[in-house]
mmCIF file of C-alpha atoms in Angstrom:
data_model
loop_
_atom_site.group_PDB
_atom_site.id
_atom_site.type_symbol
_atom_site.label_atom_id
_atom_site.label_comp_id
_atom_site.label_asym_id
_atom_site.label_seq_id
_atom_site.Cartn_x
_atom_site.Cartn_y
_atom_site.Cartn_z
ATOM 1 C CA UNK W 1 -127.011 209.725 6.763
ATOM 2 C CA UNK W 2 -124.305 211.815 5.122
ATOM 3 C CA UNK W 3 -120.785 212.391 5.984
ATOM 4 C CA UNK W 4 -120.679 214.063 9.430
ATOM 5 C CA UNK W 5 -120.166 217.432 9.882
ATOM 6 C CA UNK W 6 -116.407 216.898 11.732
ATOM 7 C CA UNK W 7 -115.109 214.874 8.667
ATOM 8 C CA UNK W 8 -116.482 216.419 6.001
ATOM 9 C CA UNK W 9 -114.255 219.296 5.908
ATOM 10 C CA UNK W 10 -110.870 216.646 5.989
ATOM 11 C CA UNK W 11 -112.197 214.762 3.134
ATOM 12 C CA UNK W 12 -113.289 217.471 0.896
ATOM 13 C CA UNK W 13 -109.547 218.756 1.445
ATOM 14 C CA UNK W 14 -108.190 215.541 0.327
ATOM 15 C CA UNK W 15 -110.494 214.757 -2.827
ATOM 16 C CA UNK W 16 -109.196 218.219 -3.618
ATOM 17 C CA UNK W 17 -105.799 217.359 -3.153
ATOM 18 C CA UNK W 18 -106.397 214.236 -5.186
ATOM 19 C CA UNK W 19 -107.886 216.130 -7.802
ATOM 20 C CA UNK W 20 -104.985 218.454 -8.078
ATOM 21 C CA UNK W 21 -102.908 215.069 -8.889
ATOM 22 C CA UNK W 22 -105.052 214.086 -11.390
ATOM 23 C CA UNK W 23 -104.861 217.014 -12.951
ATOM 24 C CA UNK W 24 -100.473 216.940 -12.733
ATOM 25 C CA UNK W 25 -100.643 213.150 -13.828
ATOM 26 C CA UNK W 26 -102.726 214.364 -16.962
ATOM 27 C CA UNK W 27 -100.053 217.050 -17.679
ATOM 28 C CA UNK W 28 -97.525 214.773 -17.140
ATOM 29 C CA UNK W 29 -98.938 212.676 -19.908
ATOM 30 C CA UNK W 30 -98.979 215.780 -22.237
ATOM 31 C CA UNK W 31 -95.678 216.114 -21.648
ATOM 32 C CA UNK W 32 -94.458 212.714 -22.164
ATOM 33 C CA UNK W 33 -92.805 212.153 -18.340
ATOM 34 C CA UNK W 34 -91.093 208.851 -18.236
ATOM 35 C CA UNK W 35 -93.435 206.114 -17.846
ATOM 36 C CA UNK W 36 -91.566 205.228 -14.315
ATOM 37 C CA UNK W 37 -92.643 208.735 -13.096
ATOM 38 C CA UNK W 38 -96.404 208.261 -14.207
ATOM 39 C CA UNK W 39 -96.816 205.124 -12.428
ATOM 40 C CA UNK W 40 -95.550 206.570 -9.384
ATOM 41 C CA UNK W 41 -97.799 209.214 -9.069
ATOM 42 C CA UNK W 42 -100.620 206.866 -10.182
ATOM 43 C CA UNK W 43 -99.875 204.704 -7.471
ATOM 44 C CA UNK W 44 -100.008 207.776 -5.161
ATOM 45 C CA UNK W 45 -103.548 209.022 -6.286
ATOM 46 C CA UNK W 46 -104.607 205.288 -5.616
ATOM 47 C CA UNK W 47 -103.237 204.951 -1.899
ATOM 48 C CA UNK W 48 -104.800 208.592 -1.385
ATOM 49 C CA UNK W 49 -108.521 207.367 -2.707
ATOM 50 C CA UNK W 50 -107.816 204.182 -0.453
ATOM 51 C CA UNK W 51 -107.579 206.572 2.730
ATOM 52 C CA UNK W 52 -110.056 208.416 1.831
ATOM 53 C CA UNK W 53 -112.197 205.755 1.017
ATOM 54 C CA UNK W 54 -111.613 204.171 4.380
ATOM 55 C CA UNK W 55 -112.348 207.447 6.641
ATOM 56 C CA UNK W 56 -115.827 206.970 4.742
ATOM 57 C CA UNK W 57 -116.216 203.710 5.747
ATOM 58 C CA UNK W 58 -114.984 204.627 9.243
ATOM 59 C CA UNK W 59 -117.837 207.443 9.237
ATOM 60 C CA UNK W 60 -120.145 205.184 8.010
ATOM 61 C CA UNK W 61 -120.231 202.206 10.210
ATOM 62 C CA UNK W 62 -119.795 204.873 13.505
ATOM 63 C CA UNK W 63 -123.166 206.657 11.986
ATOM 64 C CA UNK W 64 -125.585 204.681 9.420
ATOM 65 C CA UNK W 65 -124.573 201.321 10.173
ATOM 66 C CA UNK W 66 -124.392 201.792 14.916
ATOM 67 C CA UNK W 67 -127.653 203.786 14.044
ATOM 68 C CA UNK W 68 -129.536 200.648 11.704
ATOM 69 C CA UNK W 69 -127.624 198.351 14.922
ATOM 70 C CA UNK W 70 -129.307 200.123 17.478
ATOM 71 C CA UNK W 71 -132.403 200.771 16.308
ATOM 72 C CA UNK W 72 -133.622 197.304 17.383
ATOM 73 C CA UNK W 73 -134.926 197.484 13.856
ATOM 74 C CA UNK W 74 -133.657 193.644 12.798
ATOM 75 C CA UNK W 75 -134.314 194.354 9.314
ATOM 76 C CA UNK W 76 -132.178 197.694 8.860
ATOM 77 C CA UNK W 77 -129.779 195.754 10.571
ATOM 78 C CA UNK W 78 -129.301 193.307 8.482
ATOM 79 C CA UNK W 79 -129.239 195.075 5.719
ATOM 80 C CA UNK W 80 -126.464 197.502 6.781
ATOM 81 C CA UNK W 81 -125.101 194.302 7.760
ATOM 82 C CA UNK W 82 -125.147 193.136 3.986
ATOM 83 C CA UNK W 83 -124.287 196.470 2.208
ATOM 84 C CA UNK W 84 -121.224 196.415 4.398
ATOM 85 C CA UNK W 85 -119.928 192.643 3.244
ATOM 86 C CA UNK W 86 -121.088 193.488 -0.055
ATOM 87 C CA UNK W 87 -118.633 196.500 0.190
ATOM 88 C CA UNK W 88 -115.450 194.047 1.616
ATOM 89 C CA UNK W 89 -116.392 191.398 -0.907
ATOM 90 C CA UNK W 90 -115.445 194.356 -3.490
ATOM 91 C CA UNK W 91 -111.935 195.079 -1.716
ATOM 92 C CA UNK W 92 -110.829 191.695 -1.127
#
């Protein structure tokens, strides 16, 4: 199931916004900014992909992973079950 219809419009905005960052980090490279600078705004493009990349988690455990739950389906469960501590495993 894709991103639902409510949230997609907030997280397009953001990866936009993100993307304009990269885009000023890159010119601040061109332009040699003090290395203090660049990690700054590194470390802001990072906590912005974080949030982002947890209000598609959010939407994806209230949608894909209640739905595979719910469906009595013990296999689908499980498995959403898996991709899910798979996912963790890679943030912790």
């Amino acid at each position: 199931m894709p991103v639902r219809d409510a949230d997609r419009d907030d997280i397009t905005d953001r990866l936009s916004r993100i993307e304009g960052q990269i885009r000023g980090l890159k010119r601040m490279v061109e332009d040699d900014r003090y290395c203090g600078d660049l990690l700054d705004q590194i470390h802001s493009v990072q906590q912005a992909l974080k949030s982002v990349g947890r209000a598609i988690t959010r939407n994806h455990l209230e949608t894909c992973v209640t739905d595979a739950i719910r469906s009595g389906d013990d296999q689908a469960a499980q498995e959403s079950y898996d991709e899910i501590m798979g996912l963790l495993e890679k943030e912790l």
